[in-house]
Short mmCIF file of C-alpha atoms in Angstrom, two decimals:
data_model
loop_
_atom_site.label_atom_id
_atom_site.label_comp_id
_atom_site.label_asym_id
_atom_site.label_seq_id
_atom_site.Cartn_x
_atom_site.Cartn_y
_atom_site.Cartn_z
CA MET Z 19 -3.53 -7.28 -15.18
CA THR Z 20 -4.01 -7.43 -11.75
CA LEU Z 21 -5.42 -4.59 -9.91
CA LYS Z 22 -5.71 -3.66 -6.19
CA LEU Z 23 -7.68 -1.20 -4.73
CA VAL Z 24 -5.84 0.25 -2.15
CA VAL Z 25 -7.18 2.29 1.28
CA LEU Z 26 -5.05 4.17 3.33
CA TYR Z 27 -7.10 4.73 6.39
CA ALA Z 28 -6.24 8.06 8.29
CA GLN Z 29 -5.89 8.09 12.16
CA PRO Z 30 -9.10 7.52 14.19
CA SER Z 31 -9.71 9.23 17.07
CA ASP Z 32 -10.40 6.17 19.03
CA PRO Z 33 -8.01 3.59 17.52
CA ASP Z 34 -9.65 0.62 19.48
CA ALA Z 35 -13.31 1.40 18.56
CA PHE Z 36 -11.87 1.52 15.21
CA ASP Z 37 -10.16 -1.77 15.01
CA ARG Z 38 -13.25 -3.32 16.57
CA GLN Z 39 -15.79 -1.76 13.76
CA TYR Z 40 -12.70 -2.71 11.16
CA LEU Z 41 -12.13 -5.88 12.11
CA GLY Z 42 -15.64 -7.11 13.08
CA THR Z 43 -18.21 -5.53 10.73
CA HIS Z 44 -15.85 -4.12 7.76
CA MET Z 45 -13.99 -7.38 6.71
CA PRO Z 46 -16.75 -9.82 7.01
CA LEU Z 47 -18.63 -7.45 4.28
CA VAL Z 48 -15.65 -6.97 2.27
CA HIS Z 49 -14.56 -10.77 1.91
CA ALA Z 50 -18.31 -11.10 1.14
CA ILE Z 51 -17.65 -9.24 -2.23
CA PRO Z 52 -18.08 -11.19 -5.34
CA GLY Z 53 -14.86 -11.61 -7.44
CA LEU Z 54 -12.42 -10.61 -4.49
CA GLN Z 55 -9.13 -12.46 -4.99
CA ARG Z 56 -7.30 -12.08 -1.92
CA ALA Z 57 -7.41 -9.14 1.00
CA GLU Z 58 -4.82 -8.23 2.85
CA SER Z 59 -4.78 -5.40 5.59
CA GLY Z 60 -2.14 -4.27 8.76
CA ARG Z 61 -1.59 -1.36 10.76
CA ILE Z 62 1.04 0.77 10.12
CA ALA Z 63 3.85 0.13 12.90
CA THR Z 64 6.78 2.69 12.26
CA TYR Z 65 7.18 5.61 9.88
CA LEU Z 66 10.73 5.66 8.41
CA ASP Z 67 10.45 9.40 7.14
CA ALA Z 68 10.41 12.38 9.12
CA GLY Z 69 6.60 13.32 8.20
CA GLU Z 70 3.27 13.09 10.13
CA LYS Z 71 1.94 9.94 11.06
CA THR Z 72 -0.63 10.56 8.05
CA TYR Z 73 -2.04 6.82 8.04
CA TYR Z 74 -2.95 4.34 10.43
CA ARG Z 75 -3.77 1.34 8.18
CA VAL Z 76 -3.70 -0.02 4.75
CA THR Z 77 -6.18 -1.95 2.90
CA GLU Z 78 -5.51 -3.80 -0.12
CA LEU Z 79 -8.02 -5.87 -2.42
CA TYR Z 80 -7.10 -7.74 -5.52
CA PHE Z 81 -9.10 -8.26 -8.46
CA ALA Z 82 -8.24 -10.11 -11.55
CA ASP Z 83 -8.94 -7.02 -14.16
CA GLU Z 84 -10.81 -3.78 -14.50
CA GLN Z 85 -13.98 -5.69 -15.40
CA ALA Z 86 -13.98 -7.97 -12.31
CA LEU Z 87 -13.29 -4.92 -10.10
CA GLU Z 88 -16.23 -2.96 -11.61
CA ALA Z 89 -18.42 -5.98 -11.56
CA ALA Z 90 -17.87 -6.47 -7.54
CA PHE Z 91 -18.55 -2.63 -6.71
CA GLY Z 92 -21.86 -3.09 -8.52
CA SER Z 93 -23.19 -5.78 -6.62
CA ASP Z 94 -25.23 -5.82 -3.24
CA GLU Z 95 -22.22 -6.65 -1.47
CA GLY Z 96 -19.78 -4.48 -3.02
CA LYS Z 97 -22.87 -1.92 -2.09
CA ALA Z 98 -22.42 -2.90 1.31
CA ALA Z 99 -18.84 -2.85 1.68
CA SER Z 100 -18.34 0.76 0.52
CA ALA Z 101 -21.29 1.91 2.40
CA ASP Z 102 -19.59 0.80 5.59
CA TYR Z 103 -16.74 2.33 4.68
CA ALA Z 104 -17.96 6.05 4.03
CA GLN Z 105 -19.02 5.18 7.68
CA ILE Z 106 -15.85 4.41 9.19
CA ALA Z 107 -13.22 5.53 7.41
CA PRO Z 108 -11.34 8.36 9.15
CA PRO Z 109 -11.37 12.32 7.33
CA GLY Z 110 -7.98 12.07 5.19
CA SER Z 111 -8.40 8.50 4.26
CA ARG Z 112 -7.17 7.94 1.04
CA MET Z 113 -8.59 5.30 -1.77
CA PHE Z 114 -7.09 4.26 -5.19
CA ILE Z 115 -6.53 1.64 -7.74
CA GLN Z 116 -3.45 0.21 -8.56
CA THR Z 117 -2.16 -1.64 -11.54
CA VAL Z 118 0.06 -4.39 -10.05
CA ASP Z 119 3.44 -4.91 -12.18
CA ASP Z 120 4.31 -7.98 -13.37
CA MET Q 102 4.65 -11.74 11.71
CA THR Q 103 5.07 -10.65 8.17
CA LEU Q 104 6.49 -7.19 7.74
CA LYS Q 105 6.26 -4.92 4.74
CA LEU Q 106 8.36 -1.76 3.65
CA VAL Q 107 5.93 0.14 1.98
CA VAL Q 108 6.68 3.26 0.01
CA LEU Q 109 4.27 5.67 -1.37
CA TYR Q 110 6.25 7.33 -3.72
CA ALA Q 111 4.93 11.07 -4.53
CA GLN Q 112 4.61 12.26 -8.44
CA PRO Q 113 7.88 12.65 -9.82
CA SER Q 114 8.44 15.68 -12.29
CA ASP Q 115 9.28 13.76 -14.94
CA PRO Q 116 7.36 9.94 -14.71
CA ASP Q 117 9.23 8.42 -17.86
CA ALA Q 118 12.16 9.00 -16.01
CA PHE Q 119 11.17 8.41 -13.16
CA ASP Q 120 9.93 4.88 -14.62
CA ARG Q 121 13.23 3.99 -16.37
CA GLN Q 122 15.28 5.11 -13.17
CA TYR Q 123 12.87 2.93 -10.97
CA LEU Q 124 12.82 -0.16 -13.69
CA GLY Q 125 16.02 -0.43 -14.69
CA THR Q 126 18.50 0.71 -11.86
CA HIS Q 127 16.33 0.65 -8.59
CA MET Q 128 14.41 -2.49 -8.34
CA PRO Q 129 17.51 -4.41 -9.56
CA LEU Q 130 19.51 -3.57 -6.63
CA VAL Q 131 15.97 -3.88 -4.38
CA HIS Q 132 15.76 -7.46 -5.70
CA ALA Q 133 19.42 -8.07 -4.51
CA ILE Q 134 18.49 -7.21 -0.70
CA PRO Q 135 18.98 -10.85 1.17
CA GLY Q 136 15.97 -11.76 2.88
CA LEU Q 137 13.58 -10.18 0.84
CA GLN Q 138 10.58 -12.43 0.68
CA ARG Q 139 8.58 -11.06 -2.18
CA ALA Q 140 8.41 -7.63 -3.74
CA GLU Q 141 5.31 -6.35 -5.16
CA SER Q 142 4.98 -2.45 -7.14
CA GLY Q 143 2.70 -0.58 -9.38
CA ARG Q 144 1.41 2.44 -10.36
CA ILE Q 145 -1.80 4.62 -8.98
CA ALA Q 146 -4.24 4.32 -12.10
CA THR Q 147 -7.18 6.14 -10.90
CA TYR Q 148 -8.08 7.87 -7.61
CA LEU Q 149 -11.07 7.00 -5.77
CA ASP Q 150 -11.33 9.86 -3.45
CA ALA Q 151 -11.82 13.24 -4.38
CA GLY Q 152 -8.09 14.47 -3.03
CA GLU Q 153 -5.12 15.56 -4.64
CA LYS Q 154 -3.22 12.38 -6.71
CA THR Q 155 -0.38 12.77 -4.25
CA TYR Q 156 1.20 9.52 -5.01
CA TYR Q 157 2.35 7.89 -8.27
CA ARG Q 158 3.46 4.56 -7.44
CA VAL Q 159 3.60 2.17 -4.40
CA THR Q 160 6.18 -0.51 -3.79
CA GLU Q 161 5.71 -3.28 -0.63
CA LEU Q 162 8.77 -5.17 0.43
CA TYR Q 163 8.08 -8.14 2.22
CA PHE Q 164 10.01 -9.82 4.71
CA ALA Q 165 9.48 -12.43 7.67
CA ASP Q 166 10.06 -10.32 10.62
CA GLU Q 167 11.63 -7.78 12.15
CA GLN Q 168 15.23 -9.37 12.57
CA ALA Q 169 15.10 -9.96 8.91
CA LEU Q 170 14.15 -6.38 7.79
CA GLU Q 171 17.00 -5.33 10.02
CA ALA Q 172 19.38 -7.73 8.52
CA ALA Q 173 18.23 -6.74 5.11
CA PHE Q 174 18.99 -3.29 5.32
CA GLY Q 175 21.97 -3.76 7.34
CA SER Q 176 23.65 -5.50 4.75
CA ASP Q 177 25.58 -3.86 1.68
CA GLU Q 178 22.60 -4.69 -0.46
CA GLY Q 179 20.21 -3.60 1.70
CA LYS Q 180 22.26 -0.02 1.85
CA ALA Q 181 23.04 0.38 -1.68
CA ALA Q 182 19.01 0.18 -2.45
CA SER Q 183 18.80 2.58 0.25
CA ALA Q 184 21.12 5.09 -0.81
CA ASP Q 185 19.53 4.94 -4.41
CA TYR Q 186 16.20 5.06 -2.77
CA ALA Q 187 17.25 8.52 -1.84
CA GLN Q 188 18.51 9.79 -5.08
CA ILE Q 189 15.20 8.95 -6.75
CA ALA Q 190 11.88 9.30 -4.42
CA PRO Q 191 10.66 12.65 -5.26
CA PRO Q 192 9.95 14.79 -2.15
CA GLY Q 193 6.85 14.22 -0.54
CA SER Q 194 7.43 10.06 -0.95
CA ARG Q 195 6.15 7.85 2.42
CA MET Q 196 7.76 5.09 3.55
CA PHE Q 197 6.65 2.88 6.75
CA ILE Q 198 6.72 -0.61 8.01
CA GLN Q 199 3.42 -2.25 8.07
CA THR Q 200 2.37 -5.69 10.05
CA VAL Q 201 0.31 -8.05 7.62
CA ASP Q 202 -2.53 -9.00 9.84
CA ASP Q 203 -3.05 -13.02 9.62
#
């Protein structure tokens, strides 16, 4: 069963500075993670509900299964990406693991 | 530029009843929407942050571009899926349009 690690990045105080760090530093670290099948990311363009614009960007990292995901974040590359995430993620960002329906 | 319509379903009061409606009624309506390129959905298995378990399920609908997305939800099938969404989405669910980075 495919698993996704999903991050909902909260609104950064300086979006341009965030994007520079995210695209220039963070994503290269992410792409180095062993076992990563696919990474998809993008900014939120429009909110279709009446709620607050809580989140700024969504990132999804695909892994084959739980074993692959655990191995990925147990690796040096996974730890480096996690440490960088802790540096760049604005307060209120959310991170969860989602199963992907067949 | 690929666009995704993303729904974060808040926790339903009765998850089993929600899943029955979602899988049995809602997704068939979604798959009938013209111009839909891909639909991906799945339940949240694990929260990796210390926050509340706000969301239960994530659904992502892929469209080629803004024109395709507008046409999709202007169609009878799109309106039927939207009306059903309004029936089943638990309060606090979020819906937004995300651009997908190349």
